[in-house]
Short mmCIF file of C-alpha atoms (C1' of nucleotides) in Angstrom, two decimals:
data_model
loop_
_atom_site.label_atom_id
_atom_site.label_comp_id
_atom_site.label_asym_id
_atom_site.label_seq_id
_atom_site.Cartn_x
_atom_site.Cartn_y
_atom_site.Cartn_z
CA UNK D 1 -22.33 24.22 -34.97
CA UNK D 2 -25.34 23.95 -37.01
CA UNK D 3 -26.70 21.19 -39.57
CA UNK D 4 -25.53 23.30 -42.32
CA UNK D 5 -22.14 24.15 -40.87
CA UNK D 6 -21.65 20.72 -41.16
CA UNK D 7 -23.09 19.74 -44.27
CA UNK D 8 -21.00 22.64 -45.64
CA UNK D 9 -17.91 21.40 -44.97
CA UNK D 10 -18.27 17.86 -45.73
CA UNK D 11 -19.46 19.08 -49.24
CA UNK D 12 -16.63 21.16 -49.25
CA UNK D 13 -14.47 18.54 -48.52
CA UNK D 14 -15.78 16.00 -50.97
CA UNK D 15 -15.51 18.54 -53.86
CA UNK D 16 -12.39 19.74 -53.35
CA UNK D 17 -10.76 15.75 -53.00
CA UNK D 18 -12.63 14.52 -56.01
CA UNK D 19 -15.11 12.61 -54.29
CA UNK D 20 -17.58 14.66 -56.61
CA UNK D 21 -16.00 14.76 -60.19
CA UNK D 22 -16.43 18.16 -61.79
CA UNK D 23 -19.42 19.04 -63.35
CA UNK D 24 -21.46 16.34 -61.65
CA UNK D 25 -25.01 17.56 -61.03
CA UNK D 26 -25.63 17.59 -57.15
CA UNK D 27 -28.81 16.50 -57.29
CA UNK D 28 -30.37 17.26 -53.74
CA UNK D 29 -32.69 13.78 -53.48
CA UNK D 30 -29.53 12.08 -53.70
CA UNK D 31 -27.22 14.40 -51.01
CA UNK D 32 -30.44 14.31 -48.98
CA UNK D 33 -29.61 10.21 -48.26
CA UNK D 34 -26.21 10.69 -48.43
CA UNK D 35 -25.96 12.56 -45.56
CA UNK D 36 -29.36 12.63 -43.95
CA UNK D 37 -30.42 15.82 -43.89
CA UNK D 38 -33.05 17.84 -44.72
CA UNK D 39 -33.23 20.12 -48.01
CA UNK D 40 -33.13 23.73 -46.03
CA UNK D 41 -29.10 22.78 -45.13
CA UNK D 42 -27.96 21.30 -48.46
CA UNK D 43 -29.43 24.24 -50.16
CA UNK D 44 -27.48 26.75 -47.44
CA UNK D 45 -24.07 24.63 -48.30
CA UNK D 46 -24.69 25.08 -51.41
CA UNK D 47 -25.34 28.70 -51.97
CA UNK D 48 -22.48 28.92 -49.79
CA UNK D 49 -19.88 27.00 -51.65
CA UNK D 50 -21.06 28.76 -54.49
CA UNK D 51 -19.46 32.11 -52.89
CA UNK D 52 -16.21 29.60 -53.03
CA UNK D 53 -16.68 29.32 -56.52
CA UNK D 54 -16.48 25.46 -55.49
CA UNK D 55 -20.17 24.80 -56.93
CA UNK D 56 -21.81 26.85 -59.65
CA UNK D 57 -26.13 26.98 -59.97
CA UNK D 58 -28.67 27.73 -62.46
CA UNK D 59 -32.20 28.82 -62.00
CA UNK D 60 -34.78 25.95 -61.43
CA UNK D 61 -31.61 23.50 -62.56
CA UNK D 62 -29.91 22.99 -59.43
CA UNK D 63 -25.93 22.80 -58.79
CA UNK D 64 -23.37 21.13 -60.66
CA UNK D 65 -19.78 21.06 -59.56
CA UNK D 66 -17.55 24.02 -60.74
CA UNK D 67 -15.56 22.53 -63.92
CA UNK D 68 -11.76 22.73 -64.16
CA UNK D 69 -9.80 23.05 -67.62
CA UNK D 70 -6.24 24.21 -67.91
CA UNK D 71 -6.93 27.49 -68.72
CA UNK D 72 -8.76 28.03 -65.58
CA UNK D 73 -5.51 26.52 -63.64
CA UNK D 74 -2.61 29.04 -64.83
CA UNK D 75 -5.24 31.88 -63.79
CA UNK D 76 -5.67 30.74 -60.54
CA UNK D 77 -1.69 30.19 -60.30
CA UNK D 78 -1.13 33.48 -61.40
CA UNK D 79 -3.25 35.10 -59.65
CA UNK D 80 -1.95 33.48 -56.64
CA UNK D 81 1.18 34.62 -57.13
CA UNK D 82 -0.20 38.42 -57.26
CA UNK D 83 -2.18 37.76 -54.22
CA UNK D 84 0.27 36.16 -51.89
CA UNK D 85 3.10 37.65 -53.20
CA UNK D 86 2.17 40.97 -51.99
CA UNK D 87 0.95 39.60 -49.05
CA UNK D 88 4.42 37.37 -48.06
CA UNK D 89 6.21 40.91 -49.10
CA UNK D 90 3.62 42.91 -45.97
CA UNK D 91 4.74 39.62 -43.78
CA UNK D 92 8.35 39.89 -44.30
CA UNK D 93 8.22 43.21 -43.65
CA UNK D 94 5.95 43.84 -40.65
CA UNK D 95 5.79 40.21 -38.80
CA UNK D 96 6.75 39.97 -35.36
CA UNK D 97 8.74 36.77 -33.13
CA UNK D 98 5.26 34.86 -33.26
CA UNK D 99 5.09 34.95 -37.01
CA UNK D 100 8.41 33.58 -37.01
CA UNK D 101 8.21 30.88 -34.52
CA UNK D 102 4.89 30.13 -36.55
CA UNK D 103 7.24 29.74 -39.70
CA UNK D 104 9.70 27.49 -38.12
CA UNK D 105 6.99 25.16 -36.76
CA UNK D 106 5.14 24.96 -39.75
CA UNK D 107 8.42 23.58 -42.10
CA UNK D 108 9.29 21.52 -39.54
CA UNK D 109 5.53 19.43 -38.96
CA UNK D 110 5.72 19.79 -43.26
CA UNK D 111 9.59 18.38 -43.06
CA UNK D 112 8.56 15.87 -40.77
CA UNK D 113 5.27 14.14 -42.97
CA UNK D 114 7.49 14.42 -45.69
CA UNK D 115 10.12 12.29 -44.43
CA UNK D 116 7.56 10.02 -43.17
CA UNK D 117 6.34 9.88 -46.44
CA UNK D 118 8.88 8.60 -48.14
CA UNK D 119 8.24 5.87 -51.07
CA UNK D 120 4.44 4.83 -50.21
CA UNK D 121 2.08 7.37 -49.86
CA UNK D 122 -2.23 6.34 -49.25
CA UNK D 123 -5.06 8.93 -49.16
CA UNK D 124 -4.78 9.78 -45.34
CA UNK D 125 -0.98 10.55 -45.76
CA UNK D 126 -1.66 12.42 -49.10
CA UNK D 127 -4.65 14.27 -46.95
CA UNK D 128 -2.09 15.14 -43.99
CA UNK D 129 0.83 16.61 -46.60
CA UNK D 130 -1.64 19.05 -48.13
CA UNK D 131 -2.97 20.12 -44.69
CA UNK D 132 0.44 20.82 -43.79
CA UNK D 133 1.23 21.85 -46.45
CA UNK D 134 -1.29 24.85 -46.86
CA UNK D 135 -0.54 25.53 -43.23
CA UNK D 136 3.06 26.36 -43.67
CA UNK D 137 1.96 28.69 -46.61
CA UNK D 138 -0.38 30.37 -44.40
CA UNK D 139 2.41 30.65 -41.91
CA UNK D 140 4.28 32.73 -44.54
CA UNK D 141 1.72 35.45 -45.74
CA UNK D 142 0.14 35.21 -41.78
CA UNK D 143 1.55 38.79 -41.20
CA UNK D 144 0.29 40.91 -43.69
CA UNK D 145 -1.99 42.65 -41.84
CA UNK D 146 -4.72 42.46 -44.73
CA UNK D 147 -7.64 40.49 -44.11
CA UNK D 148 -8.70 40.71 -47.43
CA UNK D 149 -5.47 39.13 -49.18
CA UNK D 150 -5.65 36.45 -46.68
CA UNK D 151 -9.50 35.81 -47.90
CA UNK D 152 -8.40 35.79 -51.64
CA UNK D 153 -5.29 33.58 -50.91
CA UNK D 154 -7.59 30.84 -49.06
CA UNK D 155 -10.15 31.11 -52.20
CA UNK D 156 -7.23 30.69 -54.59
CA UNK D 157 -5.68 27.79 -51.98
CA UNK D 158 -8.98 25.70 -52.22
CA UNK D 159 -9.35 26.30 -55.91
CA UNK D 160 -5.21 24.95 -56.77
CA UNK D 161 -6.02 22.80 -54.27
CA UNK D 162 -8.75 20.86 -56.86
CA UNK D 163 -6.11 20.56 -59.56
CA UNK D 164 -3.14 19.16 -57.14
CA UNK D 165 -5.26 16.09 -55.78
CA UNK D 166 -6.92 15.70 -59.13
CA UNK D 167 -3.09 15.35 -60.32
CA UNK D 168 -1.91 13.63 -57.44
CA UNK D 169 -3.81 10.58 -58.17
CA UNK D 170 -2.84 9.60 -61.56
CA UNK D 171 0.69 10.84 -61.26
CA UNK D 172 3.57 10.73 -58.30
CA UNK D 173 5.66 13.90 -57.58
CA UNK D 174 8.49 14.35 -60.51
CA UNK D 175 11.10 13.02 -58.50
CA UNK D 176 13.78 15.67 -60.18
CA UNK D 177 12.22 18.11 -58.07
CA UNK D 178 13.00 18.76 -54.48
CA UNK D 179 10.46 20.38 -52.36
CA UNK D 180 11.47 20.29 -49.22
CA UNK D 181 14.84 22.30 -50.85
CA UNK D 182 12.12 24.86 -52.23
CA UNK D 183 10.52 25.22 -48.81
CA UNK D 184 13.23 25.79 -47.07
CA UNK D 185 15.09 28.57 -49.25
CA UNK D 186 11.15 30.10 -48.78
CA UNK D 187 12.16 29.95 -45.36
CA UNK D 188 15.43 31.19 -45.44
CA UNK D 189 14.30 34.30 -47.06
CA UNK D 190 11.75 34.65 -44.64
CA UNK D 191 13.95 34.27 -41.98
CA UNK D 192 16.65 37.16 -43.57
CA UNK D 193 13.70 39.33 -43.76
CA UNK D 194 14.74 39.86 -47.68
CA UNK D 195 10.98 39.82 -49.11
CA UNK D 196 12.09 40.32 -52.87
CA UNK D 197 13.48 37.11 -52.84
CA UNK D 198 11.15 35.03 -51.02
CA UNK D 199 8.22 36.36 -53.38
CA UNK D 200 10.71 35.49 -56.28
CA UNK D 201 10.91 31.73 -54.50
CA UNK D 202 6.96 31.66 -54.07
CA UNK D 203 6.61 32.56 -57.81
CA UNK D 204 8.68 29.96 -59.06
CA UNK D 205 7.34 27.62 -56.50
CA UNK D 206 3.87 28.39 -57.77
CA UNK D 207 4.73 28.39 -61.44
CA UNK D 208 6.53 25.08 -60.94
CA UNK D 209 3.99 23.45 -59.51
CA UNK D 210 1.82 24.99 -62.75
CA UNK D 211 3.99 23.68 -65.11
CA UNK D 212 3.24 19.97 -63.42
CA UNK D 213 -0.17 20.15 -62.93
CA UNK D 214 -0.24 20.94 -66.56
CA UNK D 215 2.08 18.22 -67.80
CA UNK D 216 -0.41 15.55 -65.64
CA UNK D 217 -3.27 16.98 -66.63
CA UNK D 218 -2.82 17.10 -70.02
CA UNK D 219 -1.83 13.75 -70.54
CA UNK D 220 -3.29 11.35 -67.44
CA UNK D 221 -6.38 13.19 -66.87
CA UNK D 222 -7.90 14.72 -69.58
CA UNK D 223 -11.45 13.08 -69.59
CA UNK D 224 -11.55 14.63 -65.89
CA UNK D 225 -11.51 18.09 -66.85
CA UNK D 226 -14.83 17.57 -69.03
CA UNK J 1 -34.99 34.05 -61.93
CA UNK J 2 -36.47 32.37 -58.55
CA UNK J 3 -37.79 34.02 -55.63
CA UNK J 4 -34.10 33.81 -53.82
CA UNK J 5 -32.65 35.56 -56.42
CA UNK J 6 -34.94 38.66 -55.85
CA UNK J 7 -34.85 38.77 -52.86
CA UNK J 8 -30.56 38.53 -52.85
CA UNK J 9 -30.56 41.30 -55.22
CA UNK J 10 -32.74 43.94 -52.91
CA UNK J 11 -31.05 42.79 -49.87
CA UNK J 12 -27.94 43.21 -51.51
CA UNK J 13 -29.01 46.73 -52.40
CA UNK J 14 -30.18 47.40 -49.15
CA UNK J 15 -27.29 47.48 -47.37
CA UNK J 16 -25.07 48.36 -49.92
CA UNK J 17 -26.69 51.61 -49.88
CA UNK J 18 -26.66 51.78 -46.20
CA UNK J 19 -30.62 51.14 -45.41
CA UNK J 20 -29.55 48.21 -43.14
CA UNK J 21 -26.92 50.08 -41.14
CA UNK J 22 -23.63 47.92 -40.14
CA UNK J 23 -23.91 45.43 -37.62
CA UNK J 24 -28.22 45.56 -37.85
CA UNK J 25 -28.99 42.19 -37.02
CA UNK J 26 -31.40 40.88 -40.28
CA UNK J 27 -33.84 38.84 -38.31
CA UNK J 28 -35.88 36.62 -40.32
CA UNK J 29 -39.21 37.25 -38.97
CA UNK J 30 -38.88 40.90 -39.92
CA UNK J 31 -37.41 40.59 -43.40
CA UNK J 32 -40.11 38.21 -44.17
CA UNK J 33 -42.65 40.99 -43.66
CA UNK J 34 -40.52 43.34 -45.59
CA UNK J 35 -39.85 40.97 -48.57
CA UNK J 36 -43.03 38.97 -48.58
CA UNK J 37 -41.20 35.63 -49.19
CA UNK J 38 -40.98 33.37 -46.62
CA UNK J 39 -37.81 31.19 -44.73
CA UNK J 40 -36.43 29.40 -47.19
CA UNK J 41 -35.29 31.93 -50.17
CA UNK J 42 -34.47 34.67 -47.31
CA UNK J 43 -31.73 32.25 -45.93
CA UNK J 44 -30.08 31.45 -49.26
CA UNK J 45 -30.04 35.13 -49.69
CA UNK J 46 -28.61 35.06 -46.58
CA UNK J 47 -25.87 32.50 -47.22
CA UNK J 48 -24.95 33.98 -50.28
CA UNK J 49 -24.39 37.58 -48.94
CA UNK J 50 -21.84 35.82 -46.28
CA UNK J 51 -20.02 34.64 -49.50
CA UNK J 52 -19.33 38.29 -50.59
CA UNK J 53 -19.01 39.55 -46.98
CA UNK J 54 -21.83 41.98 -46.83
CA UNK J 55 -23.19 39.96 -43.95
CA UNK J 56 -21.84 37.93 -41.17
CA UNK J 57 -23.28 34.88 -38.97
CA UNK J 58 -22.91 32.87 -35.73
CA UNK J 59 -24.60 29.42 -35.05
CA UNK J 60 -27.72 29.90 -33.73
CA UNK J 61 -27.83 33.64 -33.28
CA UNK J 62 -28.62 34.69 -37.01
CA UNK J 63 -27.28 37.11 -39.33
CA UNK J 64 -26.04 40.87 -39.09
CA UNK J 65 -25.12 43.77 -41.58
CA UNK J 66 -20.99 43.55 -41.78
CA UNK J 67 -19.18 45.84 -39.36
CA UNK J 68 -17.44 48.91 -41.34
CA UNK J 69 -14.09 50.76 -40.19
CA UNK J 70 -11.96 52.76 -41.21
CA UNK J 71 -9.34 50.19 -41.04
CA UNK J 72 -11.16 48.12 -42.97
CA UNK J 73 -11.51 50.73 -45.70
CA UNK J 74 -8.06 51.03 -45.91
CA UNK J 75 -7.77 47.48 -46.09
CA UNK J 76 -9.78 47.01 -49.19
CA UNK J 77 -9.03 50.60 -50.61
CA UNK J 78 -5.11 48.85 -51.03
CA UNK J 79 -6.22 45.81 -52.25
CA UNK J 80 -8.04 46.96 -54.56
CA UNK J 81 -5.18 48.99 -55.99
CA UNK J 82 -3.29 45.60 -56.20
CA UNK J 83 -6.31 43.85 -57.72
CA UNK J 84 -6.91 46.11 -59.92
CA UNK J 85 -3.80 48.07 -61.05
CA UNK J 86 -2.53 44.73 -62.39
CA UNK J 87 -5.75 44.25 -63.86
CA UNK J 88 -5.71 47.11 -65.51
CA UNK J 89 -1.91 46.97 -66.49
CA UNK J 90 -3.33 43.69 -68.60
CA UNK J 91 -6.09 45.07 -70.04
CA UNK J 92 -3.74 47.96 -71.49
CA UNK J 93 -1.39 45.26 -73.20
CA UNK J 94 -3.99 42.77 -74.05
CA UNK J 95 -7.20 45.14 -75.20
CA UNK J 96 -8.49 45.39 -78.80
CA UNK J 97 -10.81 47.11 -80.72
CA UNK J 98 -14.07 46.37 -78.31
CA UNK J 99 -12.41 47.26 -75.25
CA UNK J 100 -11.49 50.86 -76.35
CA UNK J 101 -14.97 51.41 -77.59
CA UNK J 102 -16.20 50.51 -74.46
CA UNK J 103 -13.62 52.60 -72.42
CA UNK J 104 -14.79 55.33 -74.52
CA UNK J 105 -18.26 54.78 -74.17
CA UNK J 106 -18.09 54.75 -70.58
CA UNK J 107 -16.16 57.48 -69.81
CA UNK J 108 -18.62 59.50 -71.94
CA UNK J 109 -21.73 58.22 -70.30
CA UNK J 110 -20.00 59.08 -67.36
CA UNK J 111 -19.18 62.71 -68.18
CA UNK J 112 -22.73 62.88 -68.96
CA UNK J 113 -24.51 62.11 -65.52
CA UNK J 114 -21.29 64.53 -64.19
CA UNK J 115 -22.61 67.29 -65.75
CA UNK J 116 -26.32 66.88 -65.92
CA UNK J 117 -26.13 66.62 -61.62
CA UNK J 118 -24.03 69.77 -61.55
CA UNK J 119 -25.14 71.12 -57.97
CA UNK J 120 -28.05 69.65 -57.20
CA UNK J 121 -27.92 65.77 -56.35
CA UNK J 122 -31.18 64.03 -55.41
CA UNK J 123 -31.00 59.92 -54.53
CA UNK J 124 -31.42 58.42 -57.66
CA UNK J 125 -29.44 60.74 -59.61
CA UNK J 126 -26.35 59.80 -56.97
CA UNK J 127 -27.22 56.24 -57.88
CA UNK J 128 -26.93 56.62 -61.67
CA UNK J 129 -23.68 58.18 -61.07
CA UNK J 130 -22.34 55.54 -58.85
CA UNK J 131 -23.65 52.83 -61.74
CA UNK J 132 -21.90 54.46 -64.45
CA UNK J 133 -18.47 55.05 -62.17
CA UNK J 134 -18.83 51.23 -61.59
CA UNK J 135 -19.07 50.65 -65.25
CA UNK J 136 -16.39 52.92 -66.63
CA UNK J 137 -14.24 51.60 -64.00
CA UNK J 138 -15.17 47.99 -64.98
CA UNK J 139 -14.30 48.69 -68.78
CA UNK J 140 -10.99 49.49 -67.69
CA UNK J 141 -10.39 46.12 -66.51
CA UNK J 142 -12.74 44.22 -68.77
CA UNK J 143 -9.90 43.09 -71.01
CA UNK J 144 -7.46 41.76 -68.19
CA UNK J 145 -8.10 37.88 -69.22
CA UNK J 146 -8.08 36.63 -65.66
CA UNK J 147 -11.65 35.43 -64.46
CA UNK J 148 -9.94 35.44 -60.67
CA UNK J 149 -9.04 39.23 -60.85
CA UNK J 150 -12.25 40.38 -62.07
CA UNK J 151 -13.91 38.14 -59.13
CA UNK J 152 -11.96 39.97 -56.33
CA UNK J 153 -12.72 43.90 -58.17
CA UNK J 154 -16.23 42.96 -58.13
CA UNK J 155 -16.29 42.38 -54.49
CA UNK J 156 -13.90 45.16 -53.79
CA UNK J 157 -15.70 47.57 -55.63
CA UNK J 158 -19.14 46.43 -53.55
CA UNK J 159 -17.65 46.81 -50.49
CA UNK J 160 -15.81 50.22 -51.08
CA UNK J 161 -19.50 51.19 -52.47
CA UNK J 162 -20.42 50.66 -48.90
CA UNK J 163 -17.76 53.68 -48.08
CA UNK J 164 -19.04 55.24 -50.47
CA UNK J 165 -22.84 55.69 -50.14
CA UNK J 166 -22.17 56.35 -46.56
CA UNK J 167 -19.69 59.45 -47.01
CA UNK J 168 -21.65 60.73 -49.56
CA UNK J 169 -24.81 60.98 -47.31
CA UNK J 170 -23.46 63.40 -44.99
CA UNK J 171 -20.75 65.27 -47.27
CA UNK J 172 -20.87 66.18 -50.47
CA UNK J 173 -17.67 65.51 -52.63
CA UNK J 174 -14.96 68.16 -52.68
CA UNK J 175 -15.15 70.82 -55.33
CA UNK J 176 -11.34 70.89 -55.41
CA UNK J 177 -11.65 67.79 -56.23
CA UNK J 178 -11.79 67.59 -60.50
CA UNK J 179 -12.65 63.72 -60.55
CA UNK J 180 -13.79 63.91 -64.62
CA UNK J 181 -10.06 65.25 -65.49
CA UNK J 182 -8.70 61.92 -63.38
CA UNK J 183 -11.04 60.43 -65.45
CA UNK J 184 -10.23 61.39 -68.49
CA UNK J 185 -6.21 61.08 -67.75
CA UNK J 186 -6.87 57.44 -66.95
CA UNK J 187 -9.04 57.14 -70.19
CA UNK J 188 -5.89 58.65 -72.21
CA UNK J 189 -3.44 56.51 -70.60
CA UNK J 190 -4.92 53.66 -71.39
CA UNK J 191 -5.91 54.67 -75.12
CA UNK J 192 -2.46 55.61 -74.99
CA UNK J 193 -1.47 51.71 -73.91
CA UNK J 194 0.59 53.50 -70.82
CA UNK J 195 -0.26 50.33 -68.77
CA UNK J 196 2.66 52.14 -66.09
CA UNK J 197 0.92 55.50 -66.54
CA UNK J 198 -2.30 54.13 -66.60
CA UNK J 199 -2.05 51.99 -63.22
CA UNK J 200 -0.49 54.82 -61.21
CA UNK J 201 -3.56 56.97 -62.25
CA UNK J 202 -5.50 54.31 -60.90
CA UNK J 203 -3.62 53.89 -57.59
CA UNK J 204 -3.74 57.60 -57.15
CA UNK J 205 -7.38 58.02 -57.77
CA UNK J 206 -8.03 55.36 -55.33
CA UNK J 207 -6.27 56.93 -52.30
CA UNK J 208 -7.63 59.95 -53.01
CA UNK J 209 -11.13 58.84 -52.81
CA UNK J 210 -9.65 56.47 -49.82
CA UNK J 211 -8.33 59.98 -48.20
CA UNK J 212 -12.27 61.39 -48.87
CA UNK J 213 -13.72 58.73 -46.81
CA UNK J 214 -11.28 58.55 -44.14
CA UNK J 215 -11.95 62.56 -43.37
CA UNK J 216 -15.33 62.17 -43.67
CA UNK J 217 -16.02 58.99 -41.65
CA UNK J 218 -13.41 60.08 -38.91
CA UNK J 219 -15.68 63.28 -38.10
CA UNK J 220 -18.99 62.98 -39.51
CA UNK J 221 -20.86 59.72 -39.57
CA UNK J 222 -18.17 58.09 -37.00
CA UNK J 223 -21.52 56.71 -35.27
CA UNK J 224 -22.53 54.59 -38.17
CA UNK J 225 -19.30 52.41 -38.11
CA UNK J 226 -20.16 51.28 -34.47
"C1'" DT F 1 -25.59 42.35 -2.23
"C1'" DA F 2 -23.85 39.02 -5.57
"C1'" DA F 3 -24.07 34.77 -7.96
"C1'" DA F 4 -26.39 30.91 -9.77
"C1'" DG F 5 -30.31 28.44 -11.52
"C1'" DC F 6 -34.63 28.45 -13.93
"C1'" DC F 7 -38.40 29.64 -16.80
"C1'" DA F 8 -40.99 32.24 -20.45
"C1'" DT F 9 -40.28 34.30 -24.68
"C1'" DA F 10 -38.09 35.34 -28.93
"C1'" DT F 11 -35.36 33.61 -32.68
"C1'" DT F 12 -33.08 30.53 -35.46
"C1'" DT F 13 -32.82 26.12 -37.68
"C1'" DT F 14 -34.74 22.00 -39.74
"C1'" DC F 15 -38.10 19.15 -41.86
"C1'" DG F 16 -41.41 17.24 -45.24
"C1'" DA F 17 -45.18 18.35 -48.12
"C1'" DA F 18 -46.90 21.21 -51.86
"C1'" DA F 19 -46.19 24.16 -55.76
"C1'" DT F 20 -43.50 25.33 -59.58
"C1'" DT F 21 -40.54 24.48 -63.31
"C1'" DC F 22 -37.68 21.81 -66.44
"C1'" DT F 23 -36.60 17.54 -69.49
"C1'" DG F 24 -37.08 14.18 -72.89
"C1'" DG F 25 -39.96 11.43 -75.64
"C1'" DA F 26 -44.15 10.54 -78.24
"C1'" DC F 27 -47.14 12.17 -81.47
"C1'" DA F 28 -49.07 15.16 -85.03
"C1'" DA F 29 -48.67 18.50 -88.73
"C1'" DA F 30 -46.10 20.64 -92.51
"C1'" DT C 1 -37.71 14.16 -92.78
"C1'" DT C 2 -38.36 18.13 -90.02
"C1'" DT C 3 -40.57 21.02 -86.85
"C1'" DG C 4 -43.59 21.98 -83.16
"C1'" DT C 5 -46.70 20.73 -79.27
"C1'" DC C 6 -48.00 18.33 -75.41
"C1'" DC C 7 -47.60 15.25 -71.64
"C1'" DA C 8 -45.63 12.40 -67.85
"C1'" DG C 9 -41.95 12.11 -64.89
"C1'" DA C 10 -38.20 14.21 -62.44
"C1'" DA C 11 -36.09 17.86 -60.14
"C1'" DT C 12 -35.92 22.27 -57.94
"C1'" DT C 13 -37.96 25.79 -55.20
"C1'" DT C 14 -40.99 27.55 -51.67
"C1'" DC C 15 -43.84 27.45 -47.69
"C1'" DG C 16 -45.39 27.03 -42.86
"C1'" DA C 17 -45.19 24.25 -38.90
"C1'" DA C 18 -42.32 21.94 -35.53
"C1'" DA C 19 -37.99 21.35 -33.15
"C1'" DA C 20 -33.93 23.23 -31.17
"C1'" DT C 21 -31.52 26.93 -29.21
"C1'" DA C 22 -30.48 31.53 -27.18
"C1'" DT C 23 -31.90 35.70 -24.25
"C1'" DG C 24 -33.24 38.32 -20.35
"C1'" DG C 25 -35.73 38.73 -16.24
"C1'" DC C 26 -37.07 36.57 -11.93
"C1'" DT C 27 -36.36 33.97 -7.97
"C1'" DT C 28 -33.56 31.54 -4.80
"C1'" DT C 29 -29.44 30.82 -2.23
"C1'" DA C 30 -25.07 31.90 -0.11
#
DNA sequence: TAAAGCCATATTTTCGAAATTCTGGACAAA
DNA sequence: TTTGTCCAGAATTTCGAAAATATGGCTTTA
């Protein structure tokens, strides 16, 4: 693992949690301290997480953080749902005992942090729900057999991804919503091999979680999205 | 523009029209002779052609031209139907004035370089034609509304180029094969605002070209996918 | 003969300095 | 007051050398 690799995903990391509000100027001087490297691997993660769509660049201005609005949200949510629903249809159809067993253990480590979880919930907990989280939904659409949907669907997971922990920090989960029921009909379906109804139950789940996001962010969090 | 983004935009073009055959390794030494630029810009060039997948890299061992299969054309030839067949299904419902006069204006530009080549073909004259294919078939989806979906066509369409430029080195396309009248059906479909019509056109037109390739690759240039 | 260790060479990766380019404010002219 | 120009400071971009790492052939050993 080089320099870069590393820089890369620490970036990466520190965008996508927050740790770098949008549109803040990454000014390399600064990133060079931060993390003590030279210019030639912050300017590789960069032009990197640019391909991400995480970082955005203009000639002889350096890189500012990609900005978020709501509009921008309900694309990538809907776009998501084209993407992965397609690709959760392929899965249901063509996946194999692995991809189930995969399923399985996925809602169970999600069930399991959940329950945990409970009332109080810090950063690391928060960090360990959405890893789990996105790892059960990579469970479902694991099968599809197209590299390229999977590609899109991580691009798309990283982006939503933004908007939930920007949300997720002024605001608690609505409490009239169940999640773990959602998951688990997701898994049902699955399971039954009917694929028009689990992309049906990924849609609304996706929407749903929309709908929130734009509630909190259009209240709470407003002077973030600027 | 800075020195990078030259020298992104002629690698780019390099092996998107096939002069750096798949899996070439790019090695730096060489491309800094051939570009006349030296580490730095190369490697963000580099870094940002791993972004849209027309080069791959391992830690420590440099970069190489993406593999191509057959598969893999298959891959993106569906996806792109998906991508773009809902793009284009949006663009038909959501479209005004400017979109139609750019649909038409393609599609004529388009018939224009059609007939002008005729028989004879020469390298450039292939290249305007590809240009003006990308462009009608851009217009088509221009008016979709979705940043996301436009994204993932633009790097489909790239790498399907890639097919593309190879096939048509070695074969020439098949005369029974009237691509301006599936041209000109998807241009009245969507004038038409058939987004149903319109989108099966589209899916159609890609799996024929998708059939093309496949024949072609599987006997002629099998050698340049290894 | 086969396997393992080692060295010379080729290649990538990283660094810091130098060159280039932008930004914002001060000043002058209309 | 408004507009335009110029300059100093700040930031990005580029370069070439130095450091780190892989590769392939050679020798040694079992």
């Amino acid at each position: 693992m080089t320099l870069s690799d590393t820089v890369y995903e620490r970036l990466r990391a520190d965008i996508v949690q927050g740790r770098f509000p949008p549109l803040q100027p990454l000014r390399l001087e600064q990133l060079k301290q931060q993390y003590g490297v030279g210019f030639s691997p912050l300017r590789e993660a960069l032009n990197r997480l640019q391909g991400e769509r995480l970082v955005v660049s203009a000639a002889q201005r350096g890189f500012r953080v990609r900005a978020l609005s709501v509009t921008e949200m309900w694309d990538a949510v809907e776009s998501r749902i084209l993407v992965e629903g397609e690709a959760l249809r392929r899965s249901v159809e063509q996946g194999g005992d692995d991809w189930e067993a995969g399923l399985v253990a996925g809602f169970h480590a999600l069930s399991l942090v959940v329950k945990r979880l409970g009332a109080g919930a810090d950063a690391p907990a928060l960090e360990e729900l959405e890893r789990r989280h996105r790892e059960f939904h990579a469970a479902l659409i694991s099968a599809c057999g197209s590299a390229w949907l999977l590609d899109f669907a991580g691009t798309l997971g990283t982006e939503t991804e933004r908007y939930r922990t920007l949300a997720l920090r002024s605001a608690t989960l609505r409490r009239d919503r169940d999640l773990e029921a959602e998951h688990k009909a997701l898994l049902d379906a699955a399971l039954e091999r009917d694929a028009d109804r689990a992309a049906d139950l990924l849609e609304e789940h996706y929407r749903e979680t929309g709908q929130f996001l734009e509630q909190v962010l259009g209240q709470g969090e407003a002077a973030a999205l600027r």
